[in-house]
């Protein structure tokens, strides 16, 4: 069984992003980039499925600038067997990524695609669902547990207020939620080995996909700053303020 | 609270622009150390340092390692698991021979990684560090059977290693070592005696501990020429590699220390029940010589501890200064609303001092690491010899100066915190307590300084010292020739410092023979003078590279501007100390020795 | 210009998120239709019909929609969509996030996620980078598919009276099947829709100690949340987590107890109307955004707070 793991290169989780003064976007020049944390969970899940003997090959794929190679190398160091980069300098929106992935799926014919539920840069939470739609495959989003058996995947999903179990026929799309697993660290020997694994590059044109953005970003601003910093001396004052000043409790 | 983040941008800059990673990657055996692989290694190491080691640093300090009845030692909660993960992830074998399961990477690559471990959790890293020393001893001089028995397990971290040198009466003076080693006629020896200050001499990490022990055979000559080196495993190892009988070595107590509390510093008793079985490494009576082969690397590593602690203390101070609201900073526009202490000029001065020292010691250490790699494997004999001479000169400086600076930076870190820094809760105090040992173990600053004035300066009549000084002068001249007034100013200060260094060398070379007591009284000043100067050299080189990159529109402009500003601060505020030290070296010796011993 | 809203409901009742979606759709202008796809969902449809601004409710009833899958909801919505609607609006709940992109992709249009403000029928404001920036985006597509943050839009009041029209459900896609549900049992309001949220952090010290928050929450009819640190420490389950990677809340009152205020946590609650912080560390970053900060031992303050409420 083959698993395809799409991954995204994003501004590192720990970086405090700054909005560009001209409001055209967020400043990503010379900012530390890393693999989207939800995608790390996806890679980890794929590696665990292979370790359990349920998968035989893991192919990592990323769409974007040449720098994504570095992120793919990370995936290879974590255990992916080979990698594909769909290289473009065009700003890719989720629909375009889903179309590129559909093309890759047609070539690779994986039995399962596991990817993060959302990327921590655009926070769109769309790509997996869109890919499922384009392929007419079932989707199991926000997974917190994945079991494979008999051509089906049984997935526990995080839903508002609890968990839901969904059974999908393979091939299918699974998107990962935080609780699915805790990703491992790449080991030093695996980092060294990753360099020797195959990483092939293709382009949207070669895949015959039009990636023109459909949404135009008119401006980006920083959130309004809260005043904050108010203090109260004790519980009595707190309750009085909540009652009389904020008028928020009875 | 401050979370450690590896200074990857500066590390990469120093590796690539100052230390010559691309050249080291051309050396035989180091072809894998390409910049992209190294970048991936640093990235992953930084995650491990931040996520696993840093969170254990404060709790490990508070809990400490504990001695239990029966001579067992319990390390602080989480350390054993972290150690297992550290080994499972392959970090233990970074520079080790691929033949024994290591990755065979150059020292230059190991250096930033080690710096991260030191920053995140110095006490934790002491165990892998000592294991590394023990591995080298066996690998360099051990018989093949010893290597085959011990190295694969030690490289994997399944067994750890220790270095047993010190005895109660033999500290810096190893000639006084008394531990007895009696040959048994079957190739083994029975050891008995007491060793102290044995880092991770006992712990709960692993099933076995391999002690490297200095001792004397019954007919050994007196003094340093009668010391042999032995492997003494905690559990004897059977022919099939399985563990056999418990050896006659026990941890009888742990020291109560100022810092590095998580690291168990053991008193080990050998031979209380008839003698601990040991295996000779190399030949009898050559133990100290073998120790000295490893000494360079061990001293280098301790120097790097100074860099690591300085970086950590700096990061903590910056985080605090950004958050702490206190007073209104002088001279700011009324419209500036912030009252955080980072706006105060004196806080800026302290942070800048911490930053400049940290960056300078880092650059000096990494440049030295590249020389160690060249000295070991450069195919050209002349290049090898030159690199060795340079590394030999630099090692006492990296060890002595970086650790002295590390302490100063950790102390400034407390000062930035004010009263809160004196309170343990902020974490600033731990860095100073932990740093305090680094100027002592592996040879005190005084011993490093004696090495620098003697073997490294006087022995070749100052030849290497003068060569390095002339290299510094060349950089000073390049800076002075730039049109940018900032770079020119750095050049002027660097040239002045070089002249003071040259004066000190010209005084030291004859004085070492003619006035040895005065020369030695000025030795630490001489070491610090050299540290400041080579720091200025590397900061000057960094400023040149940064200016060129900015002019070419390459790199991260913010980082490069900051590098130039830091180099300028170093040149104007730290480098001028060279002049005072030079005066002290040349003129201070007599008064330092003026009083009779009973006048103190 | 007509907006299609996909209702979220449990067949018996409509979830409040749907009323917020209608509120958002009112900002776009034009007619509003609500699709209620379920099994025996007439009651939910009747509730939807009362929401002010709704012109028509479309009820698709089929047994396989009892626990509807994204695939089946999307299929029924898609059977209505082409040509008939200018907008699709769904609340950005777990339900909406699951279903909506599937619809957008099938229509070959982009989706605008988590909209917090509607500037015009084709221009929307949405948070990116966990709320550290807000982007104003314009959709060039013929149909605008958006999910909206319920906290960004007032709920439509139940003052309307729209007709309910029954439509055929699309055939079962058979791609997936919901085989089980484990809902976290709680008498409390749901975290994302509660008017008051009380969150505990690592300062609580244990899961057991979360009990002292419960007494206060009972008095205030508040939901209980937690910081990631408390979740990571295993004090409470994952679905309590408020923050960048957990639930985003914006209640009228947010009370942070023993939470230092990591940026990732602030991202999940900083839009709350009033923030109270209780922490023993006077330097905790949470105080910088709190309207009312109280420094002290939470184990004394919280019981006193509960008692003071009478």
mmCIF file of C-alpha atoms in Angstrom, chain B residues 27-233:
data_model
loop_
_atom_site.group_PDB
_atom_site.id
_atom_site.type_symbol
_atom_site.label_atom_id
_atom_site.label_comp_id
_atom_site.label_asym_id
_atom_site.label_seq_id
_atom_site.Cartn_x
_atom_site.Cartn_y
_atom_site.Cartn_z
ATOM 1 C CA UNK B 27 38.455 17.157 3.306
ATOM 2 C CA UNK B 28 38.616 13.389 2.869
ATOM 3 C CA UNK B 29 35.823 11.659 4.787
ATOM 4 C CA UNK B 30 33.857 14.861 5.326
ATOM 5 C CA UNK B 31 32.188 15.014 1.918
ATOM 6 C CA UNK B 32 28.761 14.521 3.530
ATOM 7 C CA UNK B 33 29.046 17.792 5.423
ATOM 8 C CA UNK B 34 27.492 19.873 2.660
ATOM 9 C CA UNK B 35 25.865 23.139 3.748
ATOM 10 C CA UNK B 36 22.318 21.823 3.173
ATOM 11 C CA UNK B 37 22.905 18.666 5.187
ATOM 12 C CA UNK B 38 24.564 20.659 7.939
ATOM 13 C CA UNK B 39 21.637 23.034 7.933
ATOM 14 C CA UNK B 40 19.233 20.091 8.328
ATOM 15 C CA UNK B 41 21.344 18.707 11.173
ATOM 16 C CA UNK B 42 21.391 22.034 13.005
ATOM 17 C CA UNK B 43 17.671 22.440 12.491
ATOM 18 C CA UNK B 44 16.886 19.065 14.023
ATOM 19 C CA UNK B 45 19.400 19.494 16.835
ATOM 20 C CA UNK B 46 17.840 22.843 17.671
ATOM 21 C CA UNK B 47 14.428 21.190 18.015
ATOM 22 C CA UNK B 48 15.839 18.594 20.356
ATOM 23 C CA UNK B 49 17.621 21.250 22.401
ATOM 24 C CA UNK B 50 14.516 23.426 22.646
ATOM 25 C CA UNK B 51 11.861 20.763 23.132
ATOM 26 C CA UNK B 52 13.649 18.104 25.163
ATOM 27 C CA UNK B 53 16.764 19.452 26.890
ATOM 28 C CA UNK B 54 15.888 23.062 27.706
ATOM 29 C CA UNK B 55 12.686 22.206 29.637
ATOM 30 C CA UNK B 56 14.714 19.862 31.888
ATOM 31 C CA UNK B 57 17.396 22.409 32.738
ATOM 32 C CA UNK B 58 15.708 24.261 35.584
ATOM 33 C CA UNK B 59 13.946 21.229 37.137
ATOM 34 C CA UNK B 60 17.181 19.239 36.851
ATOM 35 C CA UNK B 61 19.026 21.977 38.723
ATOM 36 C CA UNK B 62 16.408 22.033 41.476
ATOM 37 C CA UNK B 63 16.098 18.294 41.907
ATOM 38 C CA UNK B 64 19.736 17.362 41.371
ATOM 39 C CA UNK B 65 21.134 13.859 41.208
ATOM 40 C CA UNK B 66 20.721 11.824 44.382
ATOM 41 C CA UNK B 67 22.925 9.186 45.984
ATOM 42 C CA UNK B 68 20.960 6.157 47.187
ATOM 43 C CA UNK B 69 21.837 3.370 49.604
ATOM 44 C CA UNK B 70 23.977 0.750 47.946
ATOM 45 C CA UNK B 71 25.854 3.277 45.879
ATOM 46 C CA UNK B 72 23.183 3.809 43.281
ATOM 47 C CA UNK B 73 22.559 7.260 41.812
ATOM 48 C CA UNK B 74 19.210 8.646 40.721
ATOM 49 C CA UNK B 75 19.349 11.347 38.095
ATOM 50 C CA UNK B 76 16.609 14.015 38.020
ATOM 51 C CA UNK B 77 13.192 13.171 36.579
ATOM 52 C CA UNK B 78 13.171 13.066 32.808
ATOM 53 C CA UNK B 79 16.924 12.861 32.319
ATOM 54 C CA UNK B 80 17.064 9.142 31.670
ATOM 55 C CA UNK B 81 14.293 9.364 29.070
ATOM 56 C CA UNK B 82 15.965 12.359 27.453
ATOM 57 C CA UNK B 83 19.259 10.478 27.364
ATOM 58 C CA UNK B 84 17.631 7.472 25.728
ATOM 59 C CA UNK B 85 16.036 9.721 23.138
ATOM 60 C CA UNK B 86 19.330 11.547 22.615
ATOM 61 C CA UNK B 87 21.037 8.251 21.824
ATOM 62 C CA UNK B 88 18.158 6.823 19.792
ATOM 63 C CA UNK B 89 18.296 9.925 17.628
ATOM 64 C CA UNK B 90 21.963 9.281 16.927
ATOM 65 C CA UNK B 91 23.420 12.431 18.488
ATOM 66 C CA UNK B 92 25.929 10.475 20.537
ATOM 67 C CA UNK B 93 27.722 9.287 17.420
ATOM 68 C CA UNK B 94 27.962 12.526 15.479
ATOM 69 C CA UNK B 95 31.736 12.699 15.110
ATOM 70 C CA UNK B 96 32.429 9.043 15.889
ATOM 71 C CA UNK B 97 33.895 6.617 13.439
ATOM 72 C CA UNK B 98 31.334 5.044 11.086
ATOM 73 C CA UNK B 99 33.212 1.799 11.743
ATOM 74 C CA UNK B 100 31.734 1.770 15.237
ATOM 75 C CA UNK B 101 28.322 3.142 14.282
ATOM 76 C CA UNK B 102 29.027 6.869 14.262
ATOM 77 C CA UNK B 103 28.424 9.381 11.499
ATOM 78 C CA UNK B 104 32.024 10.516 11.109
ATOM 79 C CA UNK B 105 31.123 14.183 10.762
ATOM 80 C CA UNK B 106 33.767 16.890 11.241
ATOM 81 C CA UNK B 107 34.361 18.703 14.503
ATOM 82 C CA UNK B 108 33.153 21.873 12.817
ATOM 83 C CA UNK B 109 29.676 20.366 12.425
ATOM 84 C CA UNK B 110 29.686 18.949 15.916
ATOM 85 C CA UNK B 111 30.636 22.329 17.355
ATOM 86 C CA UNK B 112 27.354 24.225 16.867
ATOM 87 C CA UNK B 113 25.416 21.106 17.868
ATOM 88 C CA UNK B 114 27.421 20.802 21.073
ATOM 89 C CA UNK B 115 26.946 24.496 21.703
ATOM 90 C CA UNK B 116 23.191 23.911 21.609
ATOM 91 C CA UNK B 117 23.386 21.082 24.145
ATOM 92 C CA UNK B 118 25.501 23.285 26.415
ATOM 93 C CA UNK B 119 23.048 26.166 26.122
ATOM 94 C CA UNK B 120 19.978 24.059 26.678
ATOM 95 C CA UNK B 121 21.247 21.838 29.462
ATOM 96 C CA UNK B 122 24.917 21.787 30.385
ATOM 97 C CA UNK B 123 24.522 19.206 33.148
ATOM 98 C CA UNK B 124 22.816 16.815 30.746
ATOM 99 C CA UNK B 125 25.508 17.102 28.108
ATOM 100 C CA UNK B 126 28.338 16.276 30.468
ATOM 101 C CA UNK B 127 27.541 12.571 30.248
ATOM 102 C CA UNK B 128 27.797 12.353 26.437
ATOM 103 C CA UNK B 129 30.842 14.609 26.609
ATOM 104 C CA UNK B 130 32.704 12.354 29.017
ATOM 105 C CA UNK B 131 31.657 9.307 27.019
ATOM 106 C CA UNK B 132 33.188 10.982 24.000
ATOM 107 C CA UNK B 133 36.492 11.387 25.853
ATOM 108 C CA UNK B 134 36.490 7.747 26.890
ATOM 109 C CA UNK B 135 35.702 6.642 23.332
ATOM 110 C CA UNK B 136 38.621 8.645 21.995
ATOM 111 C CA UNK B 137 41.040 7.178 24.500
ATOM 112 C CA UNK B 138 40.067 3.644 23.546
ATOM 113 C CA UNK B 139 39.962 4.406 19.851
ATOM 114 C CA UNK B 140 43.324 6.141 19.783
ATOM 115 C CA UNK B 141 45.405 3.749 21.841
ATOM 116 C CA UNK B 142 43.295 0.728 22.774
ATOM 117 C CA UNK B 143 43.984 -2.767 21.463
ATOM 118 C CA UNK B 144 41.575 -3.991 18.794
ATOM 119 C CA UNK B 145 39.845 -6.316 21.261
ATOM 120 C CA UNK B 146 39.123 -3.396 23.581
ATOM 121 C CA UNK B 147 37.759 -1.398 20.679
ATOM 122 C CA UNK B 148 35.525 -4.199 19.480
ATOM 123 C CA UNK B 149 34.200 -4.878 22.965
ATOM 124 C CA UNK B 150 33.458 -1.333 24.024
ATOM 125 C CA UNK B 151 33.236 1.105 21.143
ATOM 126 C CA UNK B 152 30.028 0.027 19.371
ATOM 127 C CA UNK B 153 28.060 0.191 22.644
ATOM 128 C CA UNK B 154 29.650 3.449 23.706
ATOM 129 C CA UNK B 155 29.107 5.125 20.338
ATOM 130 C CA UNK B 156 25.466 4.061 20.449
ATOM 131 C CA UNK B 157 25.249 5.350 24.012
ATOM 132 C CA UNK B 158 24.131 1.962 25.344
ATOM 133 C CA UNK B 159 27.084 2.252 27.737
ATOM 134 C CA UNK B 160 28.488 5.546 28.937
ATOM 135 C CA UNK B 161 32.080 6.455 29.686
ATOM 136 C CA UNK B 162 33.897 8.384 32.395
ATOM 137 C CA UNK B 163 37.337 9.880 32.895
ATOM 138 C CA UNK B 164 38.989 9.090 36.241
ATOM 139 C CA UNK B 165 41.976 11.355 36.773
ATOM 140 C CA UNK B 166 41.579 13.291 39.989
ATOM 141 C CA UNK B 167 42.333 11.904 43.443
ATOM 142 C CA UNK B 168 42.048 13.773 46.721
ATOM 143 C CA UNK B 169 45.751 14.648 46.668
ATOM 144 C CA UNK B 170 46.069 14.840 42.875
ATOM 145 C CA UNK B 171 44.078 17.665 41.339
ATOM 146 C CA UNK B 172 45.808 19.816 38.776
ATOM 147 C CA UNK B 173 48.992 17.848 39.571
ATOM 148 C CA UNK B 174 48.449 14.399 38.149
ATOM 149 C CA UNK B 175 51.975 13.325 39.041
ATOM 150 C CA UNK B 176 50.542 12.698 42.494
ATOM 151 C CA UNK B 177 48.149 9.948 41.301
ATOM 152 C CA UNK B 178 48.328 6.940 43.643
ATOM 153 C CA UNK B 179 45.719 4.463 42.436
ATOM 154 C CA UNK B 180 47.447 1.079 42.273
ATOM 155 C CA UNK B 181 47.188 -1.287 39.329
ATOM 156 C CA UNK B 182 48.642 -4.739 39.883
ATOM 157 C CA UNK B 183 49.140 -7.017 36.861
ATOM 158 C CA UNK B 184 47.497 -10.409 37.282
ATOM 159 C CA UNK B 185 49.595 -12.249 34.727
ATOM 160 C CA UNK B 186 46.588 -12.869 32.493
ATOM 161 C CA UNK B 187 46.758 -9.482 30.843
ATOM 162 C CA UNK B 188 44.366 -7.925 33.342
ATOM 163 C CA UNK B 189 45.140 -5.673 36.306
ATOM 164 C CA UNK B 190 43.595 -5.244 39.727
ATOM 165 C CA UNK B 191 42.996 -1.588 40.562
ATOM 166 C CA UNK B 192 42.527 -0.063 43.972
ATOM 167 C CA UNK B 193 42.299 3.524 45.141
ATOM 168 C CA UNK B 194 39.926 6.439 45.324
ATOM 169 C CA UNK B 195 38.952 8.763 42.496
ATOM 170 C CA UNK B 196 37.035 11.987 43.024
ATOM 171 C CA UNK B 197 35.158 14.481 40.851
ATOM 172 C CA UNK B 198 34.042 11.724 38.496
ATOM 173 C CA UNK B 199 31.326 13.174 36.333
ATOM 174 C CA UNK B 200 28.494 10.684 35.780
ATOM 175 C CA UNK B 201 30.686 8.087 37.516
ATOM 176 C CA UNK B 202 27.441 6.400 38.528
ATOM 177 C CA UNK B 203 23.900 6.927 37.229
ATOM 178 C CA UNK B 204 20.672 5.197 36.268
ATOM 179 C CA UNK B 205 20.838 5.769 32.500
ATOM 180 C CA UNK B 206 22.464 2.589 31.262
ATOM 181 C CA UNK B 207 23.264 -1.022 32.126
ATOM 182 C CA UNK B 208 27.005 -0.450 32.135
ATOM 183 C CA UNK B 209 29.531 2.331 32.688
ATOM 184 C CA UNK B 210 33.036 2.228 31.280
ATOM 185 C CA UNK B 211 35.590 3.993 33.447
ATOM 186 C CA UNK B 212 38.899 5.187 32.024
ATOM 187 C CA UNK B 213 41.213 5.245 35.020
ATOM 188 C CA UNK B 214 44.710 6.603 35.596
ATOM 189 C CA UNK B 215 46.797 4.417 37.920
ATOM 190 C CA UNK B 216 50.304 3.217 38.705
ATOM 191 C CA UNK B 217 51.737 -0.243 38.293
ATOM 192 C CA UNK B 218 53.882 -1.468 41.202
ATOM 193 C CA UNK B 219 57.232 -0.881 39.481
ATOM 194 C CA UNK B 220 56.264 2.365 37.748
ATOM 195 C CA UNK B 221 58.665 5.315 37.937
ATOM 196 C CA UNK B 222 57.710 8.291 40.136
ATOM 197 C CA UNK B 223 55.882 11.262 38.691
ATOM 198 C CA UNK B 224 54.075 11.765 35.411
ATOM 199 C CA UNK B 225 56.132 9.173 33.574
ATOM 200 C CA UNK B 226 54.758 6.366 35.717
ATOM 201 C CA UNK B 227 51.058 6.684 35.045
ATOM 202 C CA UNK B 228 49.105 4.156 33.014
ATOM 203 C CA UNK B 229 45.585 4.226 31.612
ATOM 204 C CA UNK B 230 43.064 1.450 32.220
ATOM 205 C CA UNK B 231 39.568 0.526 31.132
ATOM 206 C CA UNK B 232 37.513 -0.530 34.159
ATOM 207 C CA UNK B 233 33.921 -1.480 33.345
#
